[in-house]
Short mmCIF file of C-alpha atoms and ligand atoms in Angstrom, two decimals:
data_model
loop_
_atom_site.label_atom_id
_atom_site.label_comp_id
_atom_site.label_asym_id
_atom_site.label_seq_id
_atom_site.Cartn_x
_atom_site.Cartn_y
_atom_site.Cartn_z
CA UNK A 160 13.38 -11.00 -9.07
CA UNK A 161 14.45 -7.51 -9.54
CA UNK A 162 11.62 -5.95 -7.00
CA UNK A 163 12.99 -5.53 -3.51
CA UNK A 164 9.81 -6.47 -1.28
CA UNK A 165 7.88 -4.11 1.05
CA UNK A 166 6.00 -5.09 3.76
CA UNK A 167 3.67 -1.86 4.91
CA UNK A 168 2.04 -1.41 7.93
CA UNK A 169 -1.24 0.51 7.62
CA UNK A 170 -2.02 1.55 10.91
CA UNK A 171 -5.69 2.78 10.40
CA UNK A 172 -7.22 4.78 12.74
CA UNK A 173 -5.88 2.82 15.58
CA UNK A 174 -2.88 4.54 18.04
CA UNK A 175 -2.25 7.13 20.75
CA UNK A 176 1.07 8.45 20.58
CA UNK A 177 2.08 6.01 23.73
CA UNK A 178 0.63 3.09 21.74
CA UNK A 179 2.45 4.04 18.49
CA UNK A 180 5.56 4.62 20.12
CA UNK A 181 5.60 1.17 21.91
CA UNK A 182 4.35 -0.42 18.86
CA UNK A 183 7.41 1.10 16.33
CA UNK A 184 10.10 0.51 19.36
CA UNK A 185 8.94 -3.25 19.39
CA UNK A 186 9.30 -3.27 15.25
CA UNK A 187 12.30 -1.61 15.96
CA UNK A 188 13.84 -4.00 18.30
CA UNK A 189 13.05 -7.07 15.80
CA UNK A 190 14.70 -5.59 13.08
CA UNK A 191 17.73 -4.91 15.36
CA UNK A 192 17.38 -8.45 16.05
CA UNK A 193 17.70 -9.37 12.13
CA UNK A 194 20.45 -7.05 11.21
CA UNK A 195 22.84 -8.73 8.69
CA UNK A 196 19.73 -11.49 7.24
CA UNK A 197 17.84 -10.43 4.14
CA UNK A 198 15.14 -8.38 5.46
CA UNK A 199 12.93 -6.70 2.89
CA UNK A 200 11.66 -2.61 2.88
CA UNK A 201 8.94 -2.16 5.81
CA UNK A 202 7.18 0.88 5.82
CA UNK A 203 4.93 2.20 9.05
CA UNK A 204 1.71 4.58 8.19
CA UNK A 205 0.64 5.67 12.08
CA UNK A 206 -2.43 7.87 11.98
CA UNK A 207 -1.00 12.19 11.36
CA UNK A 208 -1.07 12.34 14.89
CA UNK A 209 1.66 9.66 15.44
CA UNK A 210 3.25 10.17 12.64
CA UNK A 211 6.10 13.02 14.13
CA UNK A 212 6.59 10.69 16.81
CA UNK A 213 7.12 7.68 15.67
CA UNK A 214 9.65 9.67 12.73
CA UNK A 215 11.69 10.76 15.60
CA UNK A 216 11.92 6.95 16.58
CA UNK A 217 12.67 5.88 13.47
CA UNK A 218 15.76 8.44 12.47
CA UNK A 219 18.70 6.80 11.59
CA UNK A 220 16.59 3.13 10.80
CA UNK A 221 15.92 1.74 7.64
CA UNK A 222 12.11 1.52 8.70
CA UNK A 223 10.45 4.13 6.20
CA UNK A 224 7.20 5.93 7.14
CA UNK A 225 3.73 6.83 5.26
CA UNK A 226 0.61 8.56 5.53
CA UNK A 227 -2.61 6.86 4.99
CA UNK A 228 -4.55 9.25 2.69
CA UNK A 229 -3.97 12.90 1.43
CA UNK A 230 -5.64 15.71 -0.57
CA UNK A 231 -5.23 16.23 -3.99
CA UNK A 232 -5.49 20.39 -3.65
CA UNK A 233 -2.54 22.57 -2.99
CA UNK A 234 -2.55 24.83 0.31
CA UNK A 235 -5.51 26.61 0.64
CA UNK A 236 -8.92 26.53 2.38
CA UNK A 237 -9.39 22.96 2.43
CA UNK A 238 -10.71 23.06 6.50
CA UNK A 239 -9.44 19.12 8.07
CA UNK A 240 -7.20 18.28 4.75
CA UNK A 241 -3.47 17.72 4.35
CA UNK A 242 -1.03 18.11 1.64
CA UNK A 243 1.48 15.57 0.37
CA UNK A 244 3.83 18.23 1.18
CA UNK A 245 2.82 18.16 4.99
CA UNK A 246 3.19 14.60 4.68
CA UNK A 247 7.65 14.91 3.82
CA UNK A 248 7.93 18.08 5.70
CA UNK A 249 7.50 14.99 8.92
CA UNK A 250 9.67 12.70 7.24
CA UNK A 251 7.12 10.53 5.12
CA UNK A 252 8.40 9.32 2.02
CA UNK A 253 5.24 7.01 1.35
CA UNK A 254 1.51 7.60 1.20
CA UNK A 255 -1.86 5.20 1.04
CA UNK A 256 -4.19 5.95 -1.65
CA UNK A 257 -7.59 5.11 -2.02
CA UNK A 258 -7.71 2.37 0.32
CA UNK A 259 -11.03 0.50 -0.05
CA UNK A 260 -12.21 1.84 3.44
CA UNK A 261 -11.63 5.13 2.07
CA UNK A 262 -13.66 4.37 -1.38
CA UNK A 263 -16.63 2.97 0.06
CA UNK A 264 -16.72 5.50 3.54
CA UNK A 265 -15.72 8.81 2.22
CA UNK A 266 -17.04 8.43 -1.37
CA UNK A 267 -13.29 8.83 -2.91
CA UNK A 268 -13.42 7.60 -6.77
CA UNK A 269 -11.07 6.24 -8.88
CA UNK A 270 -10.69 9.54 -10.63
CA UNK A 271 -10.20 11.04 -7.23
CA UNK A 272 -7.54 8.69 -6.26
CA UNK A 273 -5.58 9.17 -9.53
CA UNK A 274 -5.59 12.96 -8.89
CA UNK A 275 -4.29 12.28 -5.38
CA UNK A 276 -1.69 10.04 -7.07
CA UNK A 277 -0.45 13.21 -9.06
CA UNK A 278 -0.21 15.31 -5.88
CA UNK A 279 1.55 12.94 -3.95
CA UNK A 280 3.99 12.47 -6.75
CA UNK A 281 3.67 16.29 -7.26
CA UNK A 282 4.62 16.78 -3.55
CA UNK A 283 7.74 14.10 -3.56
CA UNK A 284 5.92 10.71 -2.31
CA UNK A 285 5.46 7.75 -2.97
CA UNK A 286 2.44 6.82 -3.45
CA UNK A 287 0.54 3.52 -2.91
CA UNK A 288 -2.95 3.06 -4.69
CA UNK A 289 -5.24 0.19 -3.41
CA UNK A 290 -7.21 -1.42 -5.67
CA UNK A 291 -9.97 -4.43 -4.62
CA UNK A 292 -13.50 -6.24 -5.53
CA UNK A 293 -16.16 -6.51 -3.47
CA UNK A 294 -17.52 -9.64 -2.58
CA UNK A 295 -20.78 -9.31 -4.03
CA UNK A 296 -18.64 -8.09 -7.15
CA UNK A 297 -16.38 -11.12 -7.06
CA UNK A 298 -19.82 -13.65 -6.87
CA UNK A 299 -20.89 -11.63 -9.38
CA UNK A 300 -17.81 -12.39 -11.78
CA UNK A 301 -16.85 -9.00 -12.08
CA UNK A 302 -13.68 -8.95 -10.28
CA UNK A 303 -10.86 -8.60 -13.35
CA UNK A 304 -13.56 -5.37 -14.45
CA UNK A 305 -13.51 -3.46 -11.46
CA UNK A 306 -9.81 -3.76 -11.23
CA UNK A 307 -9.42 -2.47 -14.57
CA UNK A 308 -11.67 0.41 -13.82
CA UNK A 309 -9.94 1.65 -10.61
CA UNK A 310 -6.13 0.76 -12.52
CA UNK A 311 -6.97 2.33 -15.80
CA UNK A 312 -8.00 5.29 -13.95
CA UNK A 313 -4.28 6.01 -12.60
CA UNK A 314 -2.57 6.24 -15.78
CA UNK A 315 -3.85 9.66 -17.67
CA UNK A 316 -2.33 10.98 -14.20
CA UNK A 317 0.98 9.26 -13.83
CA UNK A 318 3.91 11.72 -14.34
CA UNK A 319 6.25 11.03 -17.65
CA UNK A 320 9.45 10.59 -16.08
CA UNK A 321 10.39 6.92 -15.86
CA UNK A 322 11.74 6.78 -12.93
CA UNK A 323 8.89 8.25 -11.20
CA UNK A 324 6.67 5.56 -12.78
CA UNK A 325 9.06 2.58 -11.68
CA UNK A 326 8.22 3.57 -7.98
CA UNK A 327 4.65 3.33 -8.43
CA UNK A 328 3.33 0.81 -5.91
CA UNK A 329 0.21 -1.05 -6.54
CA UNK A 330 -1.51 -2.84 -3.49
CA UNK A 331 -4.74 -5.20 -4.41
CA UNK A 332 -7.07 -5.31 -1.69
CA UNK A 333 -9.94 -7.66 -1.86
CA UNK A 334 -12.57 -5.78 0.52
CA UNK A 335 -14.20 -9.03 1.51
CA UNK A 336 -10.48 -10.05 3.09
CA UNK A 337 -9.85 -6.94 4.94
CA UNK A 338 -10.44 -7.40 8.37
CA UNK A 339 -12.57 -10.07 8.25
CA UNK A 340 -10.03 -13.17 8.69
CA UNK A 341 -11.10 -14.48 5.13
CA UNK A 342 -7.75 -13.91 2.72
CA UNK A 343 -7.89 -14.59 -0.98
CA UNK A 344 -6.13 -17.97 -1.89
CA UNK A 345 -2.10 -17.56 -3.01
CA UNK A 346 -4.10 -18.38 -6.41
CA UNK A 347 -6.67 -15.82 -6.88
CA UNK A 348 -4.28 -13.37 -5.39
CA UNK A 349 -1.72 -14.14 -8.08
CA UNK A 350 -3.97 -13.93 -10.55
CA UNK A 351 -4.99 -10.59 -10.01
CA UNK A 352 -1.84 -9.28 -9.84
CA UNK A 353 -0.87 -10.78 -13.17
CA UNK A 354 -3.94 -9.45 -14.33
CA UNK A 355 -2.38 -5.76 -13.24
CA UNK A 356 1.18 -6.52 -14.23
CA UNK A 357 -0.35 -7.52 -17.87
CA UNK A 358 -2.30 -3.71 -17.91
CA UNK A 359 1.21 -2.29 -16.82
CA UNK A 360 2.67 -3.97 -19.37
CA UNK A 361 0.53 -3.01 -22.01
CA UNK A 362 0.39 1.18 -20.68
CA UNK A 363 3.58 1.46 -19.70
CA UNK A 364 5.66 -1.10 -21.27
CA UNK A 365 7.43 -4.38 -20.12
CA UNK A 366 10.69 -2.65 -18.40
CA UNK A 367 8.21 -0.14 -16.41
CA UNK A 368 6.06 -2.50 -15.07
CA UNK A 369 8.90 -5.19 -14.20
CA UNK A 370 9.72 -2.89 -11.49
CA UNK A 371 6.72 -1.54 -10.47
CA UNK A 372 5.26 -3.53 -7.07
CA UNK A 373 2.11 -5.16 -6.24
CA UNK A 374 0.78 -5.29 -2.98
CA UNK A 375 -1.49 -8.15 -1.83
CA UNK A 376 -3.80 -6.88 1.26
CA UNK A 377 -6.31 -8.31 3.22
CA UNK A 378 -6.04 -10.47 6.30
CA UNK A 379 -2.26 -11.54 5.82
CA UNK A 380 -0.96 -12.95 9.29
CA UNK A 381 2.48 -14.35 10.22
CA UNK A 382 0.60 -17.77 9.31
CA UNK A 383 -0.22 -17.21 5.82
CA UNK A 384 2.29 -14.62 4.87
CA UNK A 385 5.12 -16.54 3.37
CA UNK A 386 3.36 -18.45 0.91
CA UNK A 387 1.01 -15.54 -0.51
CA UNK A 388 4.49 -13.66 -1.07
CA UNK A 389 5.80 -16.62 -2.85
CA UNK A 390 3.73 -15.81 -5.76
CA UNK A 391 5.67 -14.44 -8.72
CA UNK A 392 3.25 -11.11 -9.05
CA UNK A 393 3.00 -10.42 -5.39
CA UNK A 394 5.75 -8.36 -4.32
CA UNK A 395 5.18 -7.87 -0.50
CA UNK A 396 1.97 -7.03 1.77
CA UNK A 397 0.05 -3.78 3.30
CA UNK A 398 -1.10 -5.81 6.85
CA UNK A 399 -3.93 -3.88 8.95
CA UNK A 400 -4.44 -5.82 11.66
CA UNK A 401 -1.66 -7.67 12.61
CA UNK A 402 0.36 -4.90 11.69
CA UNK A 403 -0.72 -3.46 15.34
CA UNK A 404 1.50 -6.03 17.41
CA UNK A 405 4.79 -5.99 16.83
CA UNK A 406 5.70 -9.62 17.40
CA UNK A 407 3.23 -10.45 14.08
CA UNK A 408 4.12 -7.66 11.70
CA UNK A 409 7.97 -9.18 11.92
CA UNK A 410 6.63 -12.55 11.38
CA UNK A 411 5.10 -11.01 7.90
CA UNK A 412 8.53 -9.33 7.67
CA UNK A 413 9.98 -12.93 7.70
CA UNK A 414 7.58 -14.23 5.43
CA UNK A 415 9.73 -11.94 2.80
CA UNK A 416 13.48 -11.76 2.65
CA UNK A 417 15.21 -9.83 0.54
P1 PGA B 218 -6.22 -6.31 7.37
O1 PGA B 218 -6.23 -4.90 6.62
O2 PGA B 218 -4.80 -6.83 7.29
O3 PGA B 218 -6.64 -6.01 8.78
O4 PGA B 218 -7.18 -7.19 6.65
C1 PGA B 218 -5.48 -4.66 5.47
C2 PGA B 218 -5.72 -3.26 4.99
O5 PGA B 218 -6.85 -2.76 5.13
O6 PGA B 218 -4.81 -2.60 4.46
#
């Protein structure tokens, strides 16, 4: 396969610098542990509080660090927001978009999260946009339409240059598996993720969206990791939960060499 994986840690709202520095020095430690095996691209999104901390920690790794939501305005008077550009001025070369907690709590559209998309591209990151049914929309059959709504919204905004579009990373987040313990089957996941590769395929072209990754999210744990990631269209994991003890998130890690 010619995606490299990514396991991401999304962090929520969960870790005093103490915490977050224990946490990233135990991730640290197992990596040290694998050096020389096949060890995919893991990625760490601490709260912005942690965030200058735990960069410090991870200088000189190959561990790569993210926010977990931005603004789409430029510097201004935009009281409690942050730029993209705040975001690499601390050493973040990633950021979460539109996570489904951030959708259904703080009211952020699809249209939104495409024009965050732009600024984080705008202000050198990468960004990752979350996509996901509800349950009640997944009873209700409507699963494959709400992901085309929130992943046709992205593409008016995505910038022309090719490479820019190859880094795009997708994550599909079922909201009914997030924190709840319940994960989609290796089957349903895959077949979303098709489903997106197909749109890529047909907006951006087959090369384009060959390279572009998918995400699965939602209640992945060191026991069920491996064989979600074996699907062809799943190209690594953002973990919540267990991304919060160190000895699980490497477990995940394992669950995806190369
Ligand atoms: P979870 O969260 O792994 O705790 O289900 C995933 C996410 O919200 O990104």
């Amino acid at each position: 396969m010619s995606r490299r994986g990514l396991v991401a840690g999304n962090w929520k709202m969960n870790g005093l610098i103490e915490v977050a520095d224990a946490l990233v020095g135990g991730i640290l430690a197992g990596l040290e542990q694998r050096k020389g095996k096949n060890v995919c691209e893991v990625l760490v999104c601490p709260p912005f509080t942690a965030i200058q901390s735990v960069g410090k920690r991870i200088a000189g790794s190959a561990v790569k660090l993210g926010g977990q939501n931005m603004s789409e305005h430029k510097p201004g008077a935009h009281t409690g927001e942050i730029t993209g550009e705040m975001l690499t001025n601390i050493g973040c070369s990633y950021v979460i978009l539109g996570h489904s907690e951030r959708r259904s709590m703080h009211a952020e559209d699809s249209n939104l999260v495409a024009r965050k998309m732009a600024a984080a591209y705008r202000d050198g990151l990468t960004p990752i946009v979350c996509v996901g049914e509800t349950l009640q929309e997944r009873e209700s059959n409507k699963t494959l339409d709400v992901i085309r709504e929130q992943v046709s919204a992205i593409f008016p905004h995505l910038p022309a240059d090719t490479a820019k579009r190859q880094q795009l990373v997708l994550a599909y987040e079922p909201v009914w598996a997030i924190g709840t313990g319940k994960t989609a089957t290796p089957e349903q996941a895959q077949e979303v993720h098709a489903f997106i590769r197909q749109m890529l395929v047909e907006q951006l072209g087959s090369d384009i969206a060959s390279k572009i990754r998918i995400l699965y999210g939602g209640s992945v744990k060191p026991d069920n990791a491996a064989v979600i990631f074996s699907k062809p269209d799943v190209d690594g994991g953002l973990i919540g939960g267990a991304a919060l003890k160190a000895s699980d998130f490497l477990a995940i890690i394992d669950g995806f060499p190369g």
